[in-house]
PDB file of C-alpha atoms in Angstrom:
ATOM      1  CA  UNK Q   1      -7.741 -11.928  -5.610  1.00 30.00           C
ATOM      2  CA  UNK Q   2      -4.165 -11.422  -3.733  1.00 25.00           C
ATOM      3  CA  UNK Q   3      -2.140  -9.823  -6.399  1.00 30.00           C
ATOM      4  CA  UNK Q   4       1.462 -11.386  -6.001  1.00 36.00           C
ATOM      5  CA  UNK Q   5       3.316  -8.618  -8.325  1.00 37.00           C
ATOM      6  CA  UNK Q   6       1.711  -4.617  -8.176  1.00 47.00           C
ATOM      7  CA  UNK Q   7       0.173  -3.532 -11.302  1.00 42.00           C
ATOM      8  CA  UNK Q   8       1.087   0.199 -12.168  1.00 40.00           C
ATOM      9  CA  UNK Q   9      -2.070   1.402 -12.052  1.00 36.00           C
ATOM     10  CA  UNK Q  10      -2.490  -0.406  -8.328  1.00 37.00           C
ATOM     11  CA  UNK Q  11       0.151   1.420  -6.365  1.00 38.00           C
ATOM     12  CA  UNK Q  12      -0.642   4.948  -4.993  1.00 39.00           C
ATOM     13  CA  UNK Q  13       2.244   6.800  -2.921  1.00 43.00           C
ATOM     14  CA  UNK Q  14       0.276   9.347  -0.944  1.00 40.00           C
ATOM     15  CA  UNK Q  15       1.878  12.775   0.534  1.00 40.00           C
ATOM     16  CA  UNK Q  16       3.334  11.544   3.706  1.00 41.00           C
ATOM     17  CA  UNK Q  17       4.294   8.460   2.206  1.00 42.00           C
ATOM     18  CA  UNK Q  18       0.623   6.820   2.456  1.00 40.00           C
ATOM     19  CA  UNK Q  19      -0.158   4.481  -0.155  1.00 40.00           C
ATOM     20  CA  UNK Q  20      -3.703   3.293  -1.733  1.00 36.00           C
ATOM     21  CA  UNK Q  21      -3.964  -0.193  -2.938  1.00 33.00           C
ATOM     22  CA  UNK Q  22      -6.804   0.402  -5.764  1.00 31.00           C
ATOM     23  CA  UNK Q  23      -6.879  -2.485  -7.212  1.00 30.00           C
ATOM     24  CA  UNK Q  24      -8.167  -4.532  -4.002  1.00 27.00           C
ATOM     25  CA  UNK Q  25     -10.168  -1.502  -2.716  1.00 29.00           C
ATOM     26  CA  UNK Q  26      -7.997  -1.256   0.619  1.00 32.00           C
ATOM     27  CA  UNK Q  27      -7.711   2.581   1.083  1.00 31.00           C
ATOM     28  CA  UNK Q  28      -5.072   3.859   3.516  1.00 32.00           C
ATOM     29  CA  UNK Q  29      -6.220   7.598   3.797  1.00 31.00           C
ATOM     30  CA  UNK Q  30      -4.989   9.414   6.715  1.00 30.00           C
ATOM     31  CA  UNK Q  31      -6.448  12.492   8.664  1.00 27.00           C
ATOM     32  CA  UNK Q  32      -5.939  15.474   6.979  1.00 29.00           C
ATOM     33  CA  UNK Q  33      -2.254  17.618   8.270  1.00 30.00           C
ATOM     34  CA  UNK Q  34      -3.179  20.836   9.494  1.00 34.00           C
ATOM     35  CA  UNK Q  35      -0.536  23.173   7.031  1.00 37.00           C
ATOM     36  CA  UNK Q  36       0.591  26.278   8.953  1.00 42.00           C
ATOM     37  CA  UNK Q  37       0.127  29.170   7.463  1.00 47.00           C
ATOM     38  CA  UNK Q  38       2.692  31.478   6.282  1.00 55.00           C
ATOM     39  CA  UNK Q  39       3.319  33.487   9.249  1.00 52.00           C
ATOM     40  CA  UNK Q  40       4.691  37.586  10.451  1.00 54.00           C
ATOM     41  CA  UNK Q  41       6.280  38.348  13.022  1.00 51.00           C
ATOM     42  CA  UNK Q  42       4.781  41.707  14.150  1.00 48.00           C
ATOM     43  CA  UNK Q  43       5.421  44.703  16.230  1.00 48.00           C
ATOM     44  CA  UNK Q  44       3.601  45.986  19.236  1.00 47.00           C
ATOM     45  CA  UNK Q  45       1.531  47.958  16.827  1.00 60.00           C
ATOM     46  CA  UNK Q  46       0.824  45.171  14.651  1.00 69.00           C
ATOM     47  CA  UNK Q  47       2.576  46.153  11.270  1.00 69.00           C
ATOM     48  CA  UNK Q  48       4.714  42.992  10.069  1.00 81.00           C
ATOM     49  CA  UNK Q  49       8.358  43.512  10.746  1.00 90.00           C
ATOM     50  CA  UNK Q  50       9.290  40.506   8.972  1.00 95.00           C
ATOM     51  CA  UNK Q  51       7.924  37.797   6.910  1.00 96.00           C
ATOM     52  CA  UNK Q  52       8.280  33.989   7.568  1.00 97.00           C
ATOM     53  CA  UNK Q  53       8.137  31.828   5.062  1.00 97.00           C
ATOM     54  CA  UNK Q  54       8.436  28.045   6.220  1.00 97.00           C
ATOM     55  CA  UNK Q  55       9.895  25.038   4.368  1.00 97.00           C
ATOM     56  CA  UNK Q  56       7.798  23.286   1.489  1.00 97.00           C
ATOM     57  CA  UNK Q  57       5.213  26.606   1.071  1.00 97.00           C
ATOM     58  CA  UNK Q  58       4.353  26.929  -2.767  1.00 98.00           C
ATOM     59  CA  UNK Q  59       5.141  29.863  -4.617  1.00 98.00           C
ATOM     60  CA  UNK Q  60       0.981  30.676  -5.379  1.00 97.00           C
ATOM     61  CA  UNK Q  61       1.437  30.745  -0.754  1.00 97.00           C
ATOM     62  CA  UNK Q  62       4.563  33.250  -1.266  1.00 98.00           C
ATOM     63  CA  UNK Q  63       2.508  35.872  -2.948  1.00 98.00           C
ATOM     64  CA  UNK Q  64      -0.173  35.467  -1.231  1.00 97.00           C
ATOM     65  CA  UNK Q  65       2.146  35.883   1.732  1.00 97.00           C
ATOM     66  CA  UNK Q  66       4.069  39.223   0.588  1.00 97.00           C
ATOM     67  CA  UNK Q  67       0.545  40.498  -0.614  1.00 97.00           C
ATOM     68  CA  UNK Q  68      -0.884  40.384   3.301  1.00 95.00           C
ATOM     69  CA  UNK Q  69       2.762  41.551   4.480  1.00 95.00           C
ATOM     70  CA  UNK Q  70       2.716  44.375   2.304  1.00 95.00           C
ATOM     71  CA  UNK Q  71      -1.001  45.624   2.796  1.00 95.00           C
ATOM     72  CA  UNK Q  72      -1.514  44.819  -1.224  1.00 96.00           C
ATOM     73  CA  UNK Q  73      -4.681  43.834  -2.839  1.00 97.00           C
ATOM     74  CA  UNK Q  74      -4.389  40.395  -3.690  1.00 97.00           C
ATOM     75  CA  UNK Q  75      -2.443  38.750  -6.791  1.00 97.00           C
ATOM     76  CA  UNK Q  76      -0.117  42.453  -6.919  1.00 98.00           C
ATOM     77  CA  UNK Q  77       3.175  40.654  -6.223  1.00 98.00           C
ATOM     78  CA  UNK Q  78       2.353  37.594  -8.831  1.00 97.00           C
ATOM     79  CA  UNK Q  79       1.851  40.191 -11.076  1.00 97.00           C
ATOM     80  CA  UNK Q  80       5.266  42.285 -10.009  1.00 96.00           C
ATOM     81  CA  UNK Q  81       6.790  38.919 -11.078  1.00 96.00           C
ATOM     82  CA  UNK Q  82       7.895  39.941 -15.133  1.00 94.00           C
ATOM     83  CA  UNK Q  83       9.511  43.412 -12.853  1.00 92.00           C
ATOM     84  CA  UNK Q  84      11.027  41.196 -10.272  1.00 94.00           C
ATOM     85  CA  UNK Q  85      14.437  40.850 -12.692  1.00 95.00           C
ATOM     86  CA  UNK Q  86      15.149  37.339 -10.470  1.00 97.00           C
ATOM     87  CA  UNK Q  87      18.112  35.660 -11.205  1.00 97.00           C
ATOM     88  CA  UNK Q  88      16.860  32.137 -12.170  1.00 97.00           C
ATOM     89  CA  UNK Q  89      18.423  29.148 -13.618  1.00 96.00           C
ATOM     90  CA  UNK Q  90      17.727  28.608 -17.494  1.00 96.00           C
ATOM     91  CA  UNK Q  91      15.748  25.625 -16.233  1.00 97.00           C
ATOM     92  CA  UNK Q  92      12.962  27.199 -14.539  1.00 97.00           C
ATOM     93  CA  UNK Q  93      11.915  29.101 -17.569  1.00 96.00           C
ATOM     94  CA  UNK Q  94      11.090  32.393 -15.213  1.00 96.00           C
ATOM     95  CA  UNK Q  95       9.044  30.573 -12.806  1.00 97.00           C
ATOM     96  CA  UNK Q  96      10.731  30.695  -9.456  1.00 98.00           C
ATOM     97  CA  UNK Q  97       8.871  27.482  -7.444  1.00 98.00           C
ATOM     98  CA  UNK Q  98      11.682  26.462  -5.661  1.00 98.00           C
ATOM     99  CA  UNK Q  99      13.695  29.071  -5.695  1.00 98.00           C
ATOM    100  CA  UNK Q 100      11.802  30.773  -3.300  1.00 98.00           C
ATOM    101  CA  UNK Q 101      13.891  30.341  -0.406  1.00 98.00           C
ATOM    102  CA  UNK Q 102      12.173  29.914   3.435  1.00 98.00           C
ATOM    103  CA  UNK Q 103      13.500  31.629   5.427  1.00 97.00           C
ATOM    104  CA  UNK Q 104      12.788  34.946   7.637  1.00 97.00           C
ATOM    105  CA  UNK Q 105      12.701  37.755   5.450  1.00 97.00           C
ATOM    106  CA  UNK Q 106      12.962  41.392   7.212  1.00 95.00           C
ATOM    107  CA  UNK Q 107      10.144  44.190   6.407  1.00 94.00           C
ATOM    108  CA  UNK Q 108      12.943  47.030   6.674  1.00 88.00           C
ATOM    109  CA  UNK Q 109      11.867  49.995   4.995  1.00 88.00           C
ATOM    110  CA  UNK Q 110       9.601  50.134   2.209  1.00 89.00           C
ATOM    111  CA  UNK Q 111       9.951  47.063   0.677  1.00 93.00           C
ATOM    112  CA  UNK Q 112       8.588  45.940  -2.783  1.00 96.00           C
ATOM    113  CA  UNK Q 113       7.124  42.633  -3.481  1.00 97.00           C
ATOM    114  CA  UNK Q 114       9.926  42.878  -6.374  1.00 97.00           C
ATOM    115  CA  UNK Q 115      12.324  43.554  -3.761  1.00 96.00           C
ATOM    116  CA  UNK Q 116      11.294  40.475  -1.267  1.00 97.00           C
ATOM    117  CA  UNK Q 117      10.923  37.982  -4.045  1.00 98.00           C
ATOM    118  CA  UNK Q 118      14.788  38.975  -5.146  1.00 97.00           C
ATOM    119  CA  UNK Q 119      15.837  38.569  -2.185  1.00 97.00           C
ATOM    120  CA  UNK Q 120      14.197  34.886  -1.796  1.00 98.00           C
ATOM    121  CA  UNK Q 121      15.790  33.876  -4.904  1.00 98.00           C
ATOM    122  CA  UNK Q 122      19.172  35.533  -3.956  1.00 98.00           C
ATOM    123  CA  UNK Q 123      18.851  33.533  -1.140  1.00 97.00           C
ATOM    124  CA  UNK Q 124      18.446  30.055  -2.698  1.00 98.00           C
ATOM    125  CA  UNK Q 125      21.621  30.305  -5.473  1.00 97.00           C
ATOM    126  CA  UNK Q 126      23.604  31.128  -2.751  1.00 96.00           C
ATOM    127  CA  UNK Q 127      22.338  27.999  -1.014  1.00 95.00           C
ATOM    128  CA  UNK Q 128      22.104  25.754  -4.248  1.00 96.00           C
ATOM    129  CA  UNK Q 129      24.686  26.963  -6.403  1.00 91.00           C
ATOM    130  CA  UNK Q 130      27.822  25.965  -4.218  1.00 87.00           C
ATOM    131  CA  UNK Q 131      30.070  23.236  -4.515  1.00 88.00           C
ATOM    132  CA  UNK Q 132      28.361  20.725  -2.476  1.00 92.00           C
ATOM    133  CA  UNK Q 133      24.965  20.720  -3.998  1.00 95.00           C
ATOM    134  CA  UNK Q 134      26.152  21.295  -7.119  1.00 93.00           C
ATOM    135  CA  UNK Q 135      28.573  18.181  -6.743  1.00 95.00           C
ATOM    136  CA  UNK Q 136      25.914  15.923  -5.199  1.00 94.00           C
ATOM    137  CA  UNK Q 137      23.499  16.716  -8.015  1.00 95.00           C
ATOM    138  CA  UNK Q 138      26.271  15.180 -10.561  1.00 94.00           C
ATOM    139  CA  UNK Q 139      26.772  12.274  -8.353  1.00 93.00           C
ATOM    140  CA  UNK Q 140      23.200  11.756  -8.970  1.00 93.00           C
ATOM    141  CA  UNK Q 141      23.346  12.180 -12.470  1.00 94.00           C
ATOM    142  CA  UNK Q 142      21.307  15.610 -12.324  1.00 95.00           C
ATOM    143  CA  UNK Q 143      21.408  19.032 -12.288  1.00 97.00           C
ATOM    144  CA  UNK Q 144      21.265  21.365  -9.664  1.00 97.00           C
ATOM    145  CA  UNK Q 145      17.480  22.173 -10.945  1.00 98.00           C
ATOM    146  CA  UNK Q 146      16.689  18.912 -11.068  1.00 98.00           C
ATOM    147  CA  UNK Q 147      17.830  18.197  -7.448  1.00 98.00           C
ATOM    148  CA  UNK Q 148      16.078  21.098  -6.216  1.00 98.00           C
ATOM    149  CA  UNK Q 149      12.698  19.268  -8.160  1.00 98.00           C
ATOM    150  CA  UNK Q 150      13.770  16.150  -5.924  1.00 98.00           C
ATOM    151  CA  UNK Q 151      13.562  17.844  -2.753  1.00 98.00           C
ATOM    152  CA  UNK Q 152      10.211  19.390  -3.163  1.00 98.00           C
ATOM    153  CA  UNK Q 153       8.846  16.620  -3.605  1.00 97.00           C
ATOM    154  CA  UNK Q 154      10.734  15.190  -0.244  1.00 97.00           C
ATOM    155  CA  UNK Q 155       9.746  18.369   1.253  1.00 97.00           C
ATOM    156  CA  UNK Q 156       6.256  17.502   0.730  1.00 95.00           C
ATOM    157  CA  UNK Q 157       6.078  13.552   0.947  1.00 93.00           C
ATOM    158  CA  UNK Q 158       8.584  12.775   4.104  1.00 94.00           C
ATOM    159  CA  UNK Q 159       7.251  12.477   7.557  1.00 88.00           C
ATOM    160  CA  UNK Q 160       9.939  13.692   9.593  1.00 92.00           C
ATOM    161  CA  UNK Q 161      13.642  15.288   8.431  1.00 93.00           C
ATOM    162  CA  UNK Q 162      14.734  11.533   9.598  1.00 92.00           C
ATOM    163  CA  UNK Q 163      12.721  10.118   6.528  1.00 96.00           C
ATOM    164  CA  UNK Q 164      14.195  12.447   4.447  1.00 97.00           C
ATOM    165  CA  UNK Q 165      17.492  10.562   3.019  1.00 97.00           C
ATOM    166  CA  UNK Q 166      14.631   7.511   2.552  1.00 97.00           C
ATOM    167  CA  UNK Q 167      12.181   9.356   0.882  1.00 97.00           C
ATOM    168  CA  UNK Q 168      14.841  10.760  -1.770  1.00 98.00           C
ATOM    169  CA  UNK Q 169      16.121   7.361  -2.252  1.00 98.00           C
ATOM    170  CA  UNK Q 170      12.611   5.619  -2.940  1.00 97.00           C
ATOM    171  CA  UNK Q 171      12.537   8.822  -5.485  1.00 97.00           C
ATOM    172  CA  UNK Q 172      16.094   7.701  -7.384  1.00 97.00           C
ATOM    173  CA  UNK Q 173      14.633   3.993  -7.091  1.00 97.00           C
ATOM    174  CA  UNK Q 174      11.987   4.402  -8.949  1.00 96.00           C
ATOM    175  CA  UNK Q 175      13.315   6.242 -11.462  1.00 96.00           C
ATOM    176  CA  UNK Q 176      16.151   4.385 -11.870  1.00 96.00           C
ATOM    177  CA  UNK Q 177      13.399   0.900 -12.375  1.00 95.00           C
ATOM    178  CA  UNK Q 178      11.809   3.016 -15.027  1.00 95.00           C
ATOM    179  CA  UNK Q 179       8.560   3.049 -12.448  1.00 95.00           C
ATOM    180  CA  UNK Q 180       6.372   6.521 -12.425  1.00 95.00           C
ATOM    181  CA  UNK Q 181       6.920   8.058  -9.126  1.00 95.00           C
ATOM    182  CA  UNK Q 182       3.408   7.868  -8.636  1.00 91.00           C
ATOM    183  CA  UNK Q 183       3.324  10.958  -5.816  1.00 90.00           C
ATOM    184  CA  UNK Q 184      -0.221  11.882  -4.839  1.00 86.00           C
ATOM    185  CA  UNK Q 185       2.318  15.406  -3.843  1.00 93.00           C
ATOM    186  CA  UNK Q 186       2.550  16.164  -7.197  1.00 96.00           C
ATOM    187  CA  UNK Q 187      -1.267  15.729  -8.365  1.00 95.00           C
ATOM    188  CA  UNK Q 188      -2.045  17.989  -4.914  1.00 94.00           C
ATOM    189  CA  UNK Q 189       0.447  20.594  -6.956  1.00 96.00           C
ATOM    190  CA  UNK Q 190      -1.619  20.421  -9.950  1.00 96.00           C
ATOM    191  CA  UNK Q 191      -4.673  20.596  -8.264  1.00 94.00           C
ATOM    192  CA  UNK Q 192      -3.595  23.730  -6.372  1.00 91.00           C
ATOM    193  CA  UNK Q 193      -4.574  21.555  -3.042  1.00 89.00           C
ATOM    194  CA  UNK Q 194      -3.082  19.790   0.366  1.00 84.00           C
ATOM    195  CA  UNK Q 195      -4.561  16.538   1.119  1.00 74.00           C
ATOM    196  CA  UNK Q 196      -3.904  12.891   1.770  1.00 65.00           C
ATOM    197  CA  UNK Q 197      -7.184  11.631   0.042  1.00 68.00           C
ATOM    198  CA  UNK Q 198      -6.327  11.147  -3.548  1.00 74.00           C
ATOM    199  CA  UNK Q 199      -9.414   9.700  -5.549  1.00 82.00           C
ATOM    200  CA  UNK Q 200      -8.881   7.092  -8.499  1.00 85.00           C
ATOM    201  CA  UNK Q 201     -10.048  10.114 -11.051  1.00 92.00           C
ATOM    202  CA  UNK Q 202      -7.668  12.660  -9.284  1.00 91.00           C
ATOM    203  CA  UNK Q 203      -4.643  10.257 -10.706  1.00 91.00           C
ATOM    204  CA  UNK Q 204      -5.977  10.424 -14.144  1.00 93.00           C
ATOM    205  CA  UNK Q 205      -5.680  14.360 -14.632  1.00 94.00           C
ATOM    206  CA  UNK Q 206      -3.621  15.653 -17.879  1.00 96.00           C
ATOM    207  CA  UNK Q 207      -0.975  17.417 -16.302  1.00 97.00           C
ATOM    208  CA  UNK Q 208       2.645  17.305 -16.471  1.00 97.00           C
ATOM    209  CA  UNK Q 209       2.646  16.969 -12.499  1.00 97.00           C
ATOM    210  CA  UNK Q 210       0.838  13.840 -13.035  1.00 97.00           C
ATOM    211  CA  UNK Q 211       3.266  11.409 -11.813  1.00 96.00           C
ATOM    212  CA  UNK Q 212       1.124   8.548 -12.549  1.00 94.00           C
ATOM    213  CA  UNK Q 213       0.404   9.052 -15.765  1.00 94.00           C
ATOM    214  CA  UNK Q 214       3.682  10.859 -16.633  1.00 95.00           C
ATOM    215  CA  UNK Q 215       7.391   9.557 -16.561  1.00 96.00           C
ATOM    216  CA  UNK Q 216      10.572  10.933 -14.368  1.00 96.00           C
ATOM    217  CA  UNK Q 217      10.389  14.233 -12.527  1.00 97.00           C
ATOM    218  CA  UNK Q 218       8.202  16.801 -12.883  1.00 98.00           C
ATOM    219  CA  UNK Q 219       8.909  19.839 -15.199  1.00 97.00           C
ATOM    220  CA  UNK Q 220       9.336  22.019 -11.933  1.00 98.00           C
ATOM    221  CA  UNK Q 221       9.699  21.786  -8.453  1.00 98.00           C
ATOM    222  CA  UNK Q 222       6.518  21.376  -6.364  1.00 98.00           C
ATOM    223  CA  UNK Q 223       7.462  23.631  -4.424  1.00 98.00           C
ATOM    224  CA  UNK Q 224      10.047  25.673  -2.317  1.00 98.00           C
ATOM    225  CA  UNK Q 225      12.517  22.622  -0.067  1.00 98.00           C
ATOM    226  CA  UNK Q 226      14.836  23.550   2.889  1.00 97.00           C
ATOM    227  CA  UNK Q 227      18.310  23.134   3.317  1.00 96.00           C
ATOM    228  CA  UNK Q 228      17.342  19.389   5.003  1.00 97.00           C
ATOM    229  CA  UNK Q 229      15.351  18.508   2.036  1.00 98.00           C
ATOM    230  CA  UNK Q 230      18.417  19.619  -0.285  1.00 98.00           C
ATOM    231  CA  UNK Q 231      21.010  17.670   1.803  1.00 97.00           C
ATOM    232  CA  UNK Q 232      18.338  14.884   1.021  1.00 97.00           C
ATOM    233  CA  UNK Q 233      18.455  15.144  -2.788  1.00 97.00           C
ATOM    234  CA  UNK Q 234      21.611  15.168  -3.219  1.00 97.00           C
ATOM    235  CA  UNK Q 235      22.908  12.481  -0.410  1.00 96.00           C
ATOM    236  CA  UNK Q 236      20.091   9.898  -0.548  1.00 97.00           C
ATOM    237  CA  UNK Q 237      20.748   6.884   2.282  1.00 97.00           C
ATOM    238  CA  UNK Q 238      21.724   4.039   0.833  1.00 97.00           C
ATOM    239  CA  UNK Q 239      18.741   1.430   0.450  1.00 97.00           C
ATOM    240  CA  UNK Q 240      16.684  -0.435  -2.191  1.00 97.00           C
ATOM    241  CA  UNK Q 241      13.124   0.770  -1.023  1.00 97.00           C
ATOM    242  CA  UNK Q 242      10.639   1.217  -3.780  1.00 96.00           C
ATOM    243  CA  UNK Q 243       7.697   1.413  -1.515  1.00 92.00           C
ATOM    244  CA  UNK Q 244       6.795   3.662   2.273  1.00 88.00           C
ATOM    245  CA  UNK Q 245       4.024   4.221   4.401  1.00 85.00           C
ATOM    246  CA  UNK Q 246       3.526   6.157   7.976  1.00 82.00           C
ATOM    247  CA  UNK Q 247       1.564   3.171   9.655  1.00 85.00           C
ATOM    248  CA  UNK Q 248       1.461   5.664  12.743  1.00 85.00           C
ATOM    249  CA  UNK Q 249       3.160   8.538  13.513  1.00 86.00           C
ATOM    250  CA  UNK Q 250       6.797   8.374  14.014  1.00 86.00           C
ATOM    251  CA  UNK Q 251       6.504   5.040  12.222  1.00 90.00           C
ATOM    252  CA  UNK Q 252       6.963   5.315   8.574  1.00 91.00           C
ATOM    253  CA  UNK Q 253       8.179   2.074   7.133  1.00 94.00           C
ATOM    254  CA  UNK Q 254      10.289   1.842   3.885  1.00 96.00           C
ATOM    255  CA  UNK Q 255      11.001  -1.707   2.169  1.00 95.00           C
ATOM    256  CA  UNK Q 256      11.638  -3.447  -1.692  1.00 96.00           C
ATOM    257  CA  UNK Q 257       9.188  -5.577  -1.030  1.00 94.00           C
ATOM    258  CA  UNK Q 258       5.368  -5.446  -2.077  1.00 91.00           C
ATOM    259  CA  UNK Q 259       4.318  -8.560   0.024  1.00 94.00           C
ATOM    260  CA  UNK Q 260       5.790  -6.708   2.804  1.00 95.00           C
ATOM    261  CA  UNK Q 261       4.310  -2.983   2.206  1.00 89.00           C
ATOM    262  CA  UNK Q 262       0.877  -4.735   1.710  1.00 90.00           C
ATOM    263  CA  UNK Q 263       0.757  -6.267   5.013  1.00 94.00           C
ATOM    264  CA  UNK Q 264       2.006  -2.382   6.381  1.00 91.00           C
ATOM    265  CA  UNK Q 265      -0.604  -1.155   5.225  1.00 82.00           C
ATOM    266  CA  UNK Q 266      -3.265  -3.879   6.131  1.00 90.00           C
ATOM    267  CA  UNK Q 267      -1.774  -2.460   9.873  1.00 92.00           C
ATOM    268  CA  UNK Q 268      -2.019   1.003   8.704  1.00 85.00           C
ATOM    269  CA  UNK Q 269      -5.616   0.478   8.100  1.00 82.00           C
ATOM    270  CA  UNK Q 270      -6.452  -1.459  10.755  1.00 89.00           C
ATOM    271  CA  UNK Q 271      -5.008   1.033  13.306  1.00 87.00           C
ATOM    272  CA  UNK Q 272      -7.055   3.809  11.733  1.00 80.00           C
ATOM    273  CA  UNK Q 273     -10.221   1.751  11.825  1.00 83.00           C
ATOM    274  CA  UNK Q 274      -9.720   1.692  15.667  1.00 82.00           C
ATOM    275  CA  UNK Q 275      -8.959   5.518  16.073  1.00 78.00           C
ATOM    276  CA  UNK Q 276     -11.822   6.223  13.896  1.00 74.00           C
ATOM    277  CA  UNK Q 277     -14.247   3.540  16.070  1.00 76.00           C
ATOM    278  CA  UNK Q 278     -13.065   4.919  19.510  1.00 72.00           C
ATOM    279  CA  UNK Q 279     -13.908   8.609  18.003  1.00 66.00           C
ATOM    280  CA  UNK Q 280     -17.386   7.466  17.398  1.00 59.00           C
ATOM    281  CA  UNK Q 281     -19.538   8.991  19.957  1.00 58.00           C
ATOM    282  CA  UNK Q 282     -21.248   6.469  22.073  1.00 46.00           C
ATOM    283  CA  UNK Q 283     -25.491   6.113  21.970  1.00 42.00           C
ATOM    284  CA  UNK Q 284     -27.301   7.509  24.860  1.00 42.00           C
ATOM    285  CA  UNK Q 285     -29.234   5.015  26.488  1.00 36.00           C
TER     286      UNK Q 285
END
């Protein structure tokens, strides 16, 4: 039956702004997006002379990171983290997703996982705590912790940095409606994973990251945004989407109406029923 209003538990929006339409069975599931990993830049002798850390990378990636940069056995520098004295908003409760700036970080010296991790977190207050973000955050009725929570999440879920100002407006939308954000970004964070294929069971996890079954923003970011995704959160473009999809790439589509998002994503589908039929090998005959 062709539902003429979207039940709660119907709408699904996906990490790249995908959605699932459960209800009716129509699943819009894209091909997986190959993640970079966290990369060095190395010397001719091969010993990391700096350490890259790219937009949108979760902490659990940082350490991981430092830990191959610095030759350590892994988990040392989530363990160095109680040592790491970083200078963290009262919000974050010690945990420093988010605050974990990307950036290129220089392997001068000796350096301590302590010492790198300070120095990603130095980083980001002097990038978050100035005037502007702090001033756009109030606009939007948050706080500078809570804007940094927005642009993870637009970190993770936007296409392109031209989707960005959309994505983070769908975001204040929603909440604005009293809808759950219903991100499948945030169950991938509390499933430690990176996909766009979100099952019906995955949405039902207790978690506070569970933005189906939970209200508002998560209690954290989702991970650590760039200076794009930041300039996002705080200066949304104007709109009154509520819904987005990538039917292709380099066409994600953003509207207020469910009538219209359904029939994206009836195109969404149907183009990646034709990729996936001309991928089919042919039969020998």
């Amino acid at each position: 039956m062709q539902m003429n209003t979207p039940p709660r538990s119907a709408i699904r929006l996906t990490r790249r702004g995908r959605l699932v339409l459960i209800a009716i069975g129509a699943v819009a599931a894209g091909t997986a997006v190959a993640v970079p990993l966290l990369s060095m830049d190395s010397s001719e002798e091969n010993r990391p002379t700096a350490l890259v850390i790219p937009e949108g990378r979760r902490a659990s990636q940082v350490y991981e990171a430092v830990d191959k940069a610095l030759a350590l056995p892994p988990g040392t520098t989530r363990k160095s983290l109680p040592k790491a004295g970083l200078k963290l908003p009262a919000d974050a409760e010690g945990n420093p997703e988010g605050y974990l700036f990307p950036a290129t970080y220089p392997l001068d010296g000796e350096p301590t996982p302590q010492a790198l991790l300070a120095r990603m977190v130095d980083t980001a207050n002097r990038k978050f705590n100035g005037a502007p973000v702090a001033a756009g955050a109030q606009r939007n009725a948050m706080n500078v912790y809570q804007a940094v929570t927005v642009a993870s999440i637009v970190q993770a879920e936007a296409a392109t940095e031209a989707d960005m100002g959309k994505v983070a407006r769908v975001v204040f939308n929603r909440l604005e409606r009293g809808m759950p954000l219903q991100m499948d970004s945030t169950v991938n964070y509390a499933l430690n994973r990176s996909t766009l294929r979100t099952s019906t069971a995955d949405t039902r996890i207790d978690s506070p990251y569970n933005s189906y079954q939970r209200m508002g923003l998560p209690p954290t970011p989702i991970g650590n945004p760039g200076e794009e995704a930041v300039r996002a959160a705080i200066t949304p473009t104007p709109g009154d989407w509520l819904y987005f999809v990538t039917v292709k790439p380099g066409d994600t589509r953003f509207t207020a109406s469910y009538e219209e998002h359904q029939r994206n994503i009836t195109e969404f589908n149907r183009i990646q029923q034709s990729a996936q039929t001309s991928a089919s090998p042919s039969k020998a005959r």
